[in-house]
Amino acid sequence: MDTDIVILGSGVSGIQSALKCSAFADVVILTKDKMTESNTFYAQGGLAAVFGKDDSKEQHVLDTLRAGDGISNKKIASIIANGSPYAVMELSKIGVNFNKNNDGKFKLSREAVHSRARIVHSSDMTGREIEMSISKAARNNKRIKIMEHHMVLDLITKNNKCFGCIVLDLQNKRIFPIFARKTVIATGGIGQVYKITTNPAVATGDGIAIALRQDVILEDMEFMQFHPTMMHNSNPSFLISETLRGEGGLLKNSSGKTYMGKYHRDGELAPRDVVSRFSVIEMKKTRSKNVYLDMTNLDSSYLKKRFPNIYNECLRYGIDMSKDSIPVSPAAHYICGGIKTDSYGKTSMENLYAVGECACTQLHGADRLASNSMTEGLVIASRMSKIIRNRIKKAKLEKVEVVIPILSAAGNGRISALRASFRNIMWEDVGIIKSRKSLMRAMKKMMRIEEKIEKIKKDGTNKDVQELDNMITVAKTIIVASLRRKESRGTHFMEDYPERHDSIWRVHLTIDKRYLESKWKN
């Protein structure tokens, strides 16, 4: 199969890339589940964008830098802040219904580290509203071909140049190549690497893993963001949006006492890494498995109107959030690092681009500012389409020899057990609070799992095998990067090195295939 541009992923970044590129090229979107199954669909908060009278793009940049704990890229932050209003207006034109005031202007909410209310939202289902609207636009676009239930197994490369990808058709059980002049990775996050996560089942880090295997450079992989408030014991996992704390919600321990005020001047609206870490400390102090989010200081009718989805989900668990505190605990949420790109989504490999959570522009630094992620994805996708438009005319559709892997149905039972063990290791030893000892322990355990998966792979591959292999690859980069950074910064907290050291570590750490293999073996 041939196309001009193949896009791997169907979240906001992938679909926006497709919509933009369809103006000048034929586009194929690949997604391993149904089109709307992505992190975007489950996003509750909204888009950080400057619309308020008391706000400015300069202040948005400053807030981004503050959240990033010293290593966010100011130039990238400026690009995103400047592009944010246009990104929101484009979505409005597509048909996304954002909440508005009586005067027709966007309603704006506030989240952690934001010094102003600047979150454009659609109640507490912003991601769903965006995903459904842009998916509809893509389906109605004649130049976009959507291939659901197709999983990318590998990139087709030669001499640091990308020619497309190898794809597994999950419904018809066949593997085939897609050749393209440009390839865009927009596969989203890696949350499933951890036992407890806000991410859906599809978030297994596929794009990051296949890029690394072809020696594409990664960056900032030690910075995994944990969201402080996932509903405890929810199944499937259910995020309690940060906006609730922005509206006045208070975190309390199992003794009913508030605690964030004694740890940080911003209290409940401190950076996510701070709130998550001290929530864990409070849980250990009180020997409990969760803390509580108290919204009872707000009016019942307001809560129902502002947070209809969260309110109803809480009721499903027997919790009336206007009367009862919500049991919450931290969960793996967002990878701040990923495939290293410039401000146009260009990677270290020719003809290969990356955008969204799987990419690293250095915007997020050591900790992502709330609601900056979808904004970044939209802005970078727009910039990327412009540079692809200029370059695609000169790019030939080339074909190289491809080795098609063997498809196997074996090993699923063993894979399930290995996957559960692996995710538990990552949660226990490579989680919110790390140490050299815990990381080395995780590495040794991971090596044993890796040996077992390699034996299973000899019989061929399938979705389960490929996903676990991808997750292990991503986990290895997190462990190696975490061991390398001998300090604590943002989401990366090391018990051995609890302080931040700008004189040495105010840098971005990169990882390629060769470096990972050399450090993993030794």
Short mmCIF file of C-alpha atoms in Angstrom, two decimals:
data_model
loop_
_atom_site.label_atom_id
_atom_site.label_comp_id
_atom_site.label_asym_id
_atom_site.label_seq_id
_atom_site.Cartn_x
_atom_site.Cartn_y
_atom_site.Cartn_z
CA MET A 1 0.00 0.00 0.00
CA ASP A 2 1.27 3.49 -0.90
CA THR A 3 0.35 6.98 0.30
CA ASP A 4 1.81 10.47 0.57
CA ILE A 5 1.66 10.68 4.38
CA VAL A 6 0.97 7.98 6.95
CA ILE A 7 0.00 9.10 10.45
CA LEU A 8 0.27 6.67 13.36
CA GLY A 9 -2.39 7.54 15.93
CA SER A 10 -5.84 9.13 16.10
CA GLY A 11 -5.76 11.47 19.08
CA VAL A 12 -5.96 15.23 18.75
CA SER A 13 -2.37 15.51 17.44
CA GLY A 14 -2.74 12.78 14.84
CA ILE A 15 -6.11 13.89 13.50
CA GLN A 16 -5.14 17.57 13.43
CA SER A 17 -2.00 16.58 11.50
CA ALA A 18 -4.15 14.66 9.03
CA LEU A 19 -6.65 17.49 8.58
CA LYS A 20 -3.88 20.00 7.96
CA CYS A 21 -1.90 17.76 5.60
CA SER A 22 -4.99 16.74 3.62
CA ALA A 23 -4.97 20.21 2.08
CA PHE A 24 -2.03 19.17 -0.11
CA ALA A 25 -1.60 15.37 0.16
CA ASP A 26 -3.31 12.01 0.52
CA VAL A 27 -3.20 10.85 4.13
CA VAL A 28 -3.64 7.50 5.88
CA ILE A 29 -4.46 7.41 9.61
CA LEU A 30 -3.60 4.17 11.40
CA THR A 31 -5.07 3.42 14.83
CA LYS A 32 -4.91 0.11 16.67
CA ASP A 33 -8.41 0.43 18.15
CA LYS A 34 -11.47 2.39 17.09
CA MET A 35 -10.64 5.91 16.00
CA THR A 36 -11.83 7.70 19.13
CA GLU A 37 -9.99 5.44 21.59
CA SER A 38 -7.12 7.67 22.69
CA ASN A 39 -5.89 9.70 25.65
CA THR A 40 -7.54 12.71 24.04
CA PHE A 41 -11.02 11.19 24.41
CA TYR A 42 -10.56 10.81 28.18
CA ALA A 43 -9.06 14.27 28.80
CA GLN A 44 -11.31 16.28 31.11
CA GLY A 45 -9.59 19.61 31.75
CA GLY A 46 -9.18 21.52 28.51
CA LEU A 47 -6.81 23.67 26.50
CA ALA A 48 -4.49 26.26 28.01
CA ALA A 49 -4.95 29.39 25.90
CA VAL A 50 -4.69 33.11 26.48
CA PHE A 51 -8.11 34.80 26.26
CA GLY A 52 -8.57 36.47 29.66
CA LYS A 53 -8.32 40.26 30.03
CA ASP A 54 -5.94 39.84 32.96
CA ASP A 55 -3.81 37.31 31.08
CA SER A 56 -0.96 37.53 28.58
CA LYS A 57 1.10 35.21 26.43
CA GLU A 58 4.15 36.24 28.45
CA GLN A 59 2.43 35.07 31.65
CA HIS A 60 1.49 31.76 30.03
CA VAL A 61 5.16 31.27 29.17
CA LEU A 62 6.24 32.08 32.72
CA ASP A 63 3.76 29.58 34.15
CA THR A 64 4.99 26.90 31.73
CA LEU A 65 8.58 27.54 32.78
CA ARG A 66 7.67 27.45 36.47
CA ALA A 67 5.93 24.09 36.10
CA GLY A 68 8.88 22.73 34.08
CA ASP A 69 11.18 23.24 37.08
CA GLY A 70 14.01 24.98 35.30
CA ILE A 71 14.38 23.07 32.03
CA SER A 72 11.36 23.96 29.89
CA ASN A 73 12.42 25.51 26.59
CA LYS A 74 11.41 29.18 26.65
CA LYS A 75 11.38 29.48 22.85
CA ILE A 76 9.03 26.51 22.52
CA ALA A 77 6.86 27.81 25.37
CA SER A 78 6.51 31.12 23.50
CA ILE A 79 5.55 29.34 20.29
CA ILE A 80 2.84 27.37 22.09
CA ALA A 81 1.51 30.38 24.02
CA ASN A 82 1.39 32.50 20.86
CA GLY A 83 -0.36 29.75 18.91
CA SER A 84 -2.83 28.77 21.61
CA PRO A 85 -5.71 31.16 20.77
CA TYR A 86 -5.57 30.23 17.08
CA ALA A 87 -5.64 26.51 17.95
CA VAL A 88 -8.79 26.99 20.02
CA MET A 89 -10.49 29.08 17.33
CA GLU A 90 -9.71 26.44 14.70
CA LEU A 91 -11.40 23.79 16.82
CA SER A 92 -14.42 26.05 17.26
CA LYS A 93 -14.69 26.39 13.48
CA ILE A 94 -14.57 22.60 13.11
CA GLY A 95 -17.52 22.37 15.48
CA VAL A 96 -16.10 21.85 18.97
CA ASN A 97 -18.53 23.32 21.51
CA PHE A 98 -16.59 25.03 24.27
CA ASN A 99 -18.38 26.51 27.28
CA LYS A 100 -19.08 30.22 26.88
CA ASN A 101 -20.32 33.09 29.03
CA ASN A 102 -23.46 35.08 28.27
CA ASP A 103 -21.34 37.57 26.31
CA GLY A 104 -20.20 34.79 23.96
CA LYS A 105 -16.65 34.68 25.27
CA PHE A 106 -15.01 31.46 26.42
CA LYS A 107 -15.49 30.42 30.02
CA LEU A 108 -12.06 30.01 31.57
CA SER A 109 -11.11 27.81 34.51
CA ARG A 110 -7.87 27.62 36.48
CA GLU A 111 -5.60 24.64 37.15
CA ALA A 112 -2.38 23.98 39.04
CA VAL A 113 0.54 26.41 38.56
CA HIS A 114 -1.53 28.63 36.24
CA SER A 115 -1.46 32.16 37.66
CA ARG A 116 -4.58 33.03 35.69
CA ALA A 117 -7.79 31.32 34.64
CA ARG A 118 -6.99 30.26 31.06
CA ILE A 119 -8.39 26.76 30.57
CA VAL A 120 -10.87 26.67 27.68
CA HIS A 121 -13.16 23.70 28.27
CA SER A 122 -16.32 21.81 27.44
CA SER A 123 -17.74 21.04 30.90
CA ASP A 124 -15.59 18.18 32.23
CA MET A 125 -15.57 16.26 28.93
CA THR A 126 -13.36 18.49 26.80
CA GLY A 127 -11.34 15.67 25.26
CA ARG A 128 -14.45 13.74 24.26
CA GLU A 129 -15.96 16.83 22.62
CA ILE A 130 -12.74 17.52 20.70
CA GLU A 131 -12.16 13.91 19.65
CA MET A 132 -15.72 13.39 18.40
CA SER A 133 -15.71 16.65 16.43
CA ILE A 134 -12.34 16.25 14.73
CA SER A 135 -12.95 12.54 14.05
CA LYS A 136 -16.13 13.51 12.21
CA ALA A 137 -14.20 16.09 10.19
CA ALA A 138 -11.57 13.48 9.27
CA ARG A 139 -14.19 10.91 8.25
CA ASN A 140 -15.81 13.49 5.97
CA ASN A 141 -12.49 14.36 4.32
CA LYS A 142 -12.03 12.54 1.00
CA ARG A 143 -8.23 12.78 1.13
CA ILE A 144 -8.01 11.01 4.51
CA LYS A 145 -8.19 7.22 4.68
CA ILE A 146 -8.85 5.90 8.19
CA MET A 147 -7.68 2.39 9.05
CA GLU A 148 -9.00 1.33 12.44
CA HIS A 149 -7.73 -1.78 14.27
CA HIS A 150 -4.34 -1.56 12.56
CA MET A 151 -1.25 -1.71 14.77
CA VAL A 152 2.15 -0.47 13.65
CA LEU A 153 4.85 -3.08 14.28
CA ASP A 154 7.90 -1.24 12.97
CA LEU A 155 9.16 1.60 10.84
CA ILE A 156 10.61 0.92 7.40
CA THR A 157 14.03 2.58 7.40
CA LYS A 158 17.40 2.58 5.67
CA ASN A 159 20.41 4.84 6.21
CA ASN A 160 18.55 7.01 8.75
CA LYS A 161 15.67 7.61 6.36
CA CYS A 162 12.06 6.54 6.89
CA PHE A 163 10.02 5.02 4.07
CA GLY A 164 6.83 4.11 5.93
CA CYS A 165 5.84 1.36 8.34
CA ILE A 166 4.95 -2.31 8.79
CA VAL A 167 1.36 -2.82 9.92
CA LEU A 168 -0.64 -5.59 11.58
CA ASP A 169 -4.30 -5.76 10.53
CA LEU A 170 -5.83 -6.94 13.81
CA GLN A 171 -9.15 -8.01 12.32
CA ASN A 172 -7.94 -9.86 9.22
CA LYS A 173 -4.76 -11.16 10.88
CA ARG A 174 -2.30 -10.09 8.20
CA ILE A 175 0.92 -8.08 8.19
CA PHE A 176 1.80 -5.73 5.33
CA PRO A 177 3.93 -2.64 4.55
CA ILE A 178 2.71 0.90 3.92
CA PHE A 179 5.14 3.05 1.96
CA ALA A 180 4.87 6.81 2.41
CA ARG A 181 6.80 9.92 1.52
CA LYS A 182 6.41 11.21 5.08
CA THR A 183 5.62 9.34 8.30
CA VAL A 184 4.17 10.99 11.41
CA ILE A 185 4.20 9.28 14.81
CA ALA A 186 1.30 10.48 16.99
CA THR A 187 0.73 7.38 19.11
CA GLY A 188 0.25 9.18 22.43
CA GLY A 189 1.32 8.09 25.89
CA ILE A 190 2.82 5.21 27.83
CA GLY A 191 0.63 5.01 30.95
CA GLN A 192 0.03 1.26 30.65
CA VAL A 193 3.69 0.74 31.56
CA TYR A 194 2.52 1.31 35.15
CA LYS A 195 0.14 -0.78 37.26
CA ILE A 196 -1.99 2.25 38.15
CA THR A 197 -2.69 4.74 35.38
CA THR A 198 -5.29 7.19 34.11
CA ASN A 199 -4.52 6.11 30.53
CA PRO A 200 -6.67 3.76 28.42
CA ALA A 201 -5.47 0.29 27.39
CA VAL A 202 -4.07 1.55 24.07
CA ALA A 203 -1.39 3.72 25.76
CA THR A 204 1.51 1.26 25.54
CA GLY A 205 4.21 3.56 24.15
CA ASP A 206 4.23 1.95 20.70
CA GLY A 207 5.50 4.97 18.77
CA ILE A 208 8.34 5.73 21.17
CA ALA A 209 9.45 2.09 21.15
CA ILE A 210 9.47 1.60 17.39
CA ALA A 211 11.32 4.89 16.93
CA LEU A 212 14.04 3.91 19.41
CA ARG A 213 14.52 0.51 17.74
CA GLN A 214 15.38 2.35 14.53
CA ASP A 215 17.86 4.53 16.45
CA VAL A 216 15.73 7.67 16.52
CA ILE A 217 16.81 9.88 19.44
CA LEU A 218 14.62 10.16 22.56
CA GLU A 219 14.79 12.86 25.23
CA ASP A 220 13.69 13.54 28.85
CA MET A 221 12.44 9.98 29.44
CA GLU A 222 13.06 10.21 33.20
CA PHE A 223 10.17 12.65 33.58
CA MET A 224 6.94 10.68 34.04
CA GLN A 225 4.09 12.76 35.40
CA PHE A 226 1.74 11.23 37.95
CA HIS A 227 -1.69 12.80 38.32
CA PRO A 228 -2.56 13.31 42.02
CA THR A 229 -6.26 12.50 41.80
CA MET A 230 -7.47 9.33 40.16
CA MET A 231 -10.59 7.92 41.79
CA HIS A 232 -9.25 5.20 44.07
CA ASN A 233 -10.14 1.65 43.00
CA SER A 234 -12.14 2.85 39.99
CA ASN A 235 -12.49 0.26 37.23
CA PRO A 236 -11.90 1.28 34.54
CA SER A 237 -9.64 3.98 35.94
CA PHE A 238 -11.34 7.35 36.25
CA LEU A 239 -9.52 10.66 36.48
CA ILE A 240 -10.78 13.36 38.82
CA SER A 241 -9.86 16.53 36.96
CA GLU A 242 -7.45 19.05 38.41
CA THR A 243 -10.07 21.68 37.68
CA LEU A 244 -11.95 20.55 40.81
CA ARG A 245 -9.02 21.78 42.89
CA GLY A 246 -8.94 24.91 40.77
CA GLU A 247 -12.57 25.50 41.76
CA GLY A 248 -11.78 25.19 45.47
CA GLY A 249 -11.51 21.46 46.19
CA LEU A 250 -9.38 20.49 49.20
CA LEU A 251 -7.18 17.43 49.65
CA LYS A 252 -7.49 15.71 53.03
CA ASN A 253 -5.78 12.70 54.56
CA SER A 254 -7.63 9.74 56.09
CA SER A 255 -7.83 11.68 59.37
CA GLY A 256 -9.83 14.40 57.63
CA LYS A 257 -7.03 16.99 57.81
CA THR A 258 -5.89 19.17 54.91
CA TYR A 259 -2.18 18.82 54.22
CA MET A 260 -0.97 20.54 51.04
CA GLY A 261 -0.73 23.94 52.73
CA LYS A 262 2.11 22.76 54.95
CA TYR A 263 4.13 21.46 51.99
CA HIS A 264 3.77 24.18 49.34
CA ARG A 265 2.64 27.80 49.23
CA ASP A 266 0.24 27.03 46.36
CA GLY A 267 -1.47 24.29 48.36
CA GLU A 268 -3.80 22.17 46.23
CA LEU A 269 -2.63 24.04 43.12
CA ALA A 270 1.05 23.19 43.55
CA PRO A 271 2.74 21.40 40.62
CA ARG A 272 1.44 17.89 40.01
CA ASP A 273 4.70 16.23 41.02
CA VAL A 274 4.59 18.01 44.38
CA VAL A 275 0.94 17.14 45.08
CA SER A 276 1.44 13.50 44.05
CA ARG A 277 4.60 13.05 46.12
CA PHE A 278 3.19 14.56 49.30
CA SER A 279 -0.08 12.69 48.87
CA VAL A 280 1.99 9.48 48.90
CA ILE A 281 3.81 10.69 52.02
CA GLU A 282 0.48 11.40 53.75
CA MET A 283 -0.80 7.97 52.75
CA LYS A 284 2.28 6.36 54.29
CA LYS A 285 1.94 8.43 57.47
CA THR A 286 -1.68 7.42 57.97
CA ARG A 287 -1.17 3.88 56.65
CA SER A 288 -3.92 4.33 54.09
CA LYS A 289 -4.17 3.58 50.38
CA ASN A 290 -5.74 6.88 49.40
CA VAL A 291 -6.44 10.48 50.36
CA TYR A 292 -9.67 12.42 49.82
CA LEU A 293 -10.79 15.31 47.64
CA ASP A 294 -13.42 17.38 49.43
CA MET A 295 -15.78 19.43 47.24
CA THR A 296 -18.54 19.84 49.84
CA ASN A 297 -17.79 23.56 50.20
CA LEU A 298 -19.34 24.12 46.75
CA ASP A 299 -23.04 24.26 45.91
CA SER A 300 -24.64 21.04 44.67
CA SER A 301 -26.31 22.63 41.63
CA TYR A 302 -23.03 24.24 40.57
CA LEU A 303 -21.13 20.94 40.82
CA LYS A 304 -23.75 19.14 38.73
CA LYS A 305 -23.60 21.81 36.03
CA ARG A 306 -19.81 22.34 35.97
CA PHE A 307 -18.78 18.69 36.37
CA PRO A 308 -21.67 16.57 35.03
CA ASN A 309 -19.53 13.62 33.98
CA ILE A 310 -17.52 13.44 37.21
CA TYR A 311 -20.63 13.98 39.33
CA ASN A 312 -22.46 11.10 37.65
CA GLU A 313 -19.43 8.81 37.75
CA CYS A 314 -19.07 9.43 41.48
CA LEU A 315 -22.75 8.57 41.96
CA ARG A 316 -22.06 5.27 40.20
CA TYR A 317 -19.69 4.48 43.06
CA GLY A 318 -22.17 5.65 45.68
CA ILE A 319 -20.48 9.02 46.22
CA ASP A 320 -22.41 12.29 46.15
CA MET A 321 -19.55 14.76 45.72
CA SER A 322 -21.69 17.60 47.10
CA LYS A 323 -21.91 15.69 50.40
CA ASP A 324 -19.10 13.12 50.39
CA SER A 325 -15.35 13.37 49.92
CA ILE A 326 -13.98 11.51 46.89
CA PRO A 327 -11.30 8.85 47.59
CA VAL A 328 -8.35 9.59 45.30
CA SER A 329 -4.75 8.47 44.80
CA PRO A 330 -1.94 9.29 42.34
CA ALA A 331 -1.66 7.46 39.01
CA ALA A 332 0.72 7.45 36.04
CA HIS A 333 -0.61 10.08 33.67
CA TYR A 334 1.72 11.72 31.13
CA ILE A 335 5.25 11.21 29.80
CA CYS A 336 6.96 14.61 29.57
CA GLY A 337 9.73 13.15 27.40
CA GLY A 338 9.54 11.18 24.18
CA ILE A 339 10.87 11.28 20.63
CA LYS A 340 13.14 14.32 20.36
CA THR A 341 11.78 16.85 17.86
CA ASP A 342 12.23 20.47 16.91
CA SER A 343 9.39 23.01 16.94
CA TYR A 344 8.12 21.59 13.64
CA GLY A 345 7.89 17.99 14.81
CA LYS A 346 10.99 16.90 12.90
CA THR A 347 12.89 13.97 14.45
CA SER A 348 16.52 12.87 14.08
CA MET A 349 15.50 10.68 11.10
CA GLU A 350 14.79 12.00 7.62
CA ASN A 351 11.11 11.93 6.57
CA LEU A 352 10.00 11.03 10.11
CA TYR A 353 7.99 13.39 12.32
CA ALA A 354 6.46 13.08 15.78
CA VAL A 355 3.78 15.13 17.52
CA GLY A 356 1.79 15.02 20.75
CA GLU A 357 2.58 13.08 23.90
CA CYS A 358 4.95 10.66 22.16
CA ALA A 359 7.13 13.62 21.13
CA CYS A 360 9.46 15.81 23.17
CA THR A 361 9.82 19.45 22.14
CA GLN A 362 11.24 20.39 25.59
CA LEU A 363 8.03 22.35 26.29
CA HIS A 364 7.15 20.42 29.44
CA GLY A 365 10.62 20.22 30.94
CA ALA A 366 10.57 18.27 34.19
CA ASP A 367 6.80 18.61 34.74
CA ARG A 368 3.99 19.50 32.35
CA LEU A 369 1.80 22.52 33.01
CA ALA A 370 -1.82 21.36 33.23
CA SER A 371 -3.79 21.54 29.95
CA ASN A 372 -0.72 22.43 27.88
CA SER A 373 -0.64 19.04 26.17
CA MET A 374 -3.54 19.28 23.72
CA THR A 375 -2.58 22.88 23.02
CA GLU A 376 0.95 21.78 22.16
CA GLY A 377 -0.32 18.97 19.94
CA LEU A 378 -2.52 21.33 17.93
CA VAL A 379 0.12 24.05 17.53
CA ILE A 380 2.95 21.68 16.56
CA ALA A 381 0.69 19.76 14.16
CA SER A 382 -0.11 23.01 12.39
CA ARG A 383 3.56 24.01 12.18
CA MET A 384 4.55 20.52 11.06
CA SER A 385 2.04 20.53 8.20
CA LYS A 386 3.58 23.72 6.83
CA ILE A 387 7.09 22.29 6.70
CA ILE A 388 5.84 18.99 5.22
CA ARG A 389 3.97 20.95 2.56
CA ASN A 390 7.19 22.68 1.55
CA ARG A 391 9.21 19.45 1.48
CA ILE A 392 6.83 16.80 0.18
CA LYS A 393 7.03 17.95 -3.44
CA LYS A 394 10.72 17.03 -3.49
CA ALA A 395 10.23 13.78 -1.55
CA LYS A 396 9.94 10.73 -3.78
CA LEU A 397 7.89 7.68 -2.83
CA GLU A 398 10.73 5.21 -2.44
CA LYS A 399 10.55 1.52 -1.66
CA VAL A 400 13.13 -0.62 0.06
CA GLU A 401 13.25 -4.31 0.89
CA VAL A 402 11.03 -5.21 3.84
CA VAL A 403 11.14 -8.29 6.05
CA ILE A 404 7.61 -9.16 7.17
CA PRO A 405 7.51 -10.73 10.65
CA ILE A 406 5.72 -14.01 11.33
CA LEU A 407 2.28 -13.70 12.90
CA SER A 408 1.75 -15.97 15.88
CA ALA A 409 -1.26 -16.73 18.06
CA ALA A 410 0.80 -18.41 20.77
CA GLY A 411 1.98 -17.07 24.11
CA ASN A 412 -1.04 -14.97 25.09
CA GLY A 413 -1.54 -16.59 28.51
CA ARG A 414 2.12 -16.20 29.39
CA ILE A 415 2.14 -12.65 28.06
CA SER A 416 -0.74 -11.65 30.33
CA ALA A 417 1.11 -12.88 33.44
CA LEU A 418 4.38 -11.25 32.37
CA ARG A 419 2.60 -7.97 31.64
CA ALA A 420 1.01 -7.86 35.10
CA SER A 421 4.35 -8.60 36.78
CA PHE A 422 6.14 -5.99 34.66
CA ARG A 423 3.61 -3.23 35.42
CA ASN A 424 3.82 -3.94 39.13
CA ILE A 425 7.63 -3.64 39.04
CA MET A 426 7.37 -0.26 37.34
CA TRP A 427 4.82 0.99 39.87
CA GLU A 428 6.76 -0.19 42.92
CA ASP A 429 10.33 0.61 41.85
CA VAL A 430 10.16 3.26 39.10
CA GLY A 431 7.26 5.33 40.37
CA ILE A 432 6.68 8.62 42.14
CA ILE A 433 9.61 8.19 44.54
CA LYS A 434 12.70 6.49 43.06
CA SER A 435 16.17 5.56 44.30
CA ARG A 436 19.26 4.02 42.77
CA LYS A 437 18.51 0.84 44.73
CA SER A 438 14.91 0.61 43.47
CA LEU A 439 15.95 1.33 39.89
CA MET A 440 18.68 -1.32 39.93
CA ARG A 441 16.21 -3.78 41.44
CA ALA A 442 13.74 -2.99 38.65
CA MET A 443 16.45 -3.44 36.04
CA LYS A 444 17.35 -6.93 37.29
CA LYS A 445 13.71 -8.02 37.39
CA MET A 446 13.10 -6.51 33.95
CA MET A 447 16.01 -8.43 32.45
CA ARG A 448 14.39 -11.71 33.48
CA ILE A 449 11.07 -10.69 31.91
CA GLU A 450 12.92 -9.54 28.80
CA GLU A 451 14.56 -12.95 28.44
CA LYS A 452 11.16 -14.64 28.56
CA ILE A 453 9.60 -12.31 26.00
CA GLU A 454 12.55 -12.86 23.64
CA LYS A 455 11.89 -16.62 23.74
CA ILE A 456 8.20 -16.06 23.00
CA LYS A 457 9.08 -13.74 20.09
CA LYS A 458 10.95 -16.58 18.35
CA ASP A 459 7.55 -18.11 17.54
CA GLY A 460 6.37 -14.86 15.94
CA THR A 461 4.54 -11.74 17.02
CA ASN A 462 0.99 -10.59 17.71
CA LYS A 463 -0.67 -7.62 19.40
CA ASP A 464 -0.05 -8.85 22.95
CA VAL A 465 3.58 -9.75 22.30
CA GLN A 466 4.27 -6.49 20.47
CA GLU A 467 2.66 -4.33 23.15
CA LEU A 468 4.63 -5.91 25.99
CA ASP A 469 7.83 -5.69 23.96
CA ASN A 470 7.14 -1.99 23.35
CA MET A 471 6.35 -1.38 27.02
CA ILE A 472 9.61 -3.04 28.10
CA THR A 473 11.57 -0.92 25.62
CA VAL A 474 10.00 2.26 26.99
CA ALA A 475 10.53 1.13 30.60
CA LYS A 476 14.22 0.53 29.93
CA THR A 477 14.66 4.10 28.73
CA ILE A 478 12.91 5.45 31.84
CA ILE A 479 15.13 3.39 34.15
CA VAL A 480 18.39 4.25 32.36
CA ALA A 481 17.53 7.97 32.16
CA SER A 482 16.49 8.01 35.83
CA LEU A 483 19.77 6.41 36.91
CA ARG A 484 21.70 8.95 34.86
CA ARG A 485 20.08 12.06 36.38
CA LYS A 486 21.62 12.30 39.86
CA GLU A 487 19.32 14.96 41.28
CA SER A 488 15.61 15.56 41.92
CA ARG A 489 13.73 17.83 39.53
CA GLY A 490 10.03 18.01 38.76
CA THR A 491 8.51 14.58 38.30
CA HIS A 492 11.90 12.91 38.77
CA PHE A 493 12.37 12.48 42.52
CA MET A 494 15.35 10.46 43.80
CA GLU A 495 15.62 9.66 47.52
CA ASP A 496 19.42 9.46 47.10
CA TYR A 497 19.60 12.90 45.48
CA PRO A 498 16.67 14.90 46.94
CA GLU A 499 17.96 18.33 45.85
CA ARG A 500 17.93 20.11 42.49
CA HIS A 501 21.40 20.93 41.10
CA ASP A 502 21.27 23.48 38.29
CA SER A 503 25.05 23.76 37.96
CA ILE A 504 25.24 20.19 36.64
CA TRP A 505 21.78 18.98 35.68
CA ARG A 506 20.02 21.90 34.03
CA VAL A 507 20.21 19.89 30.82
CA HIS A 508 18.09 17.59 28.67
CA LEU A 509 19.24 13.97 28.57
CA THR A 510 19.00 12.12 25.26
CA ILE A 511 18.96 8.38 24.64
CA ASP A 512 19.50 6.43 21.45
CA LYS A 513 19.51 2.68 20.81
CA ARG A 514 23.27 2.30 21.20
CA TYR A 515 23.42 4.19 24.49
CA LEU A 516 20.50 2.25 25.94
CA GLU A 517 22.01 -1.11 25.02
CA SER A 518 25.40 -0.19 26.48
CA LYS A 519 23.92 0.94 29.80
CA TRP A 520 21.37 -1.88 30.03
CA LYS A 521 23.98 -4.61 29.67
CA ASN A 522 26.32 -2.94 32.16
#
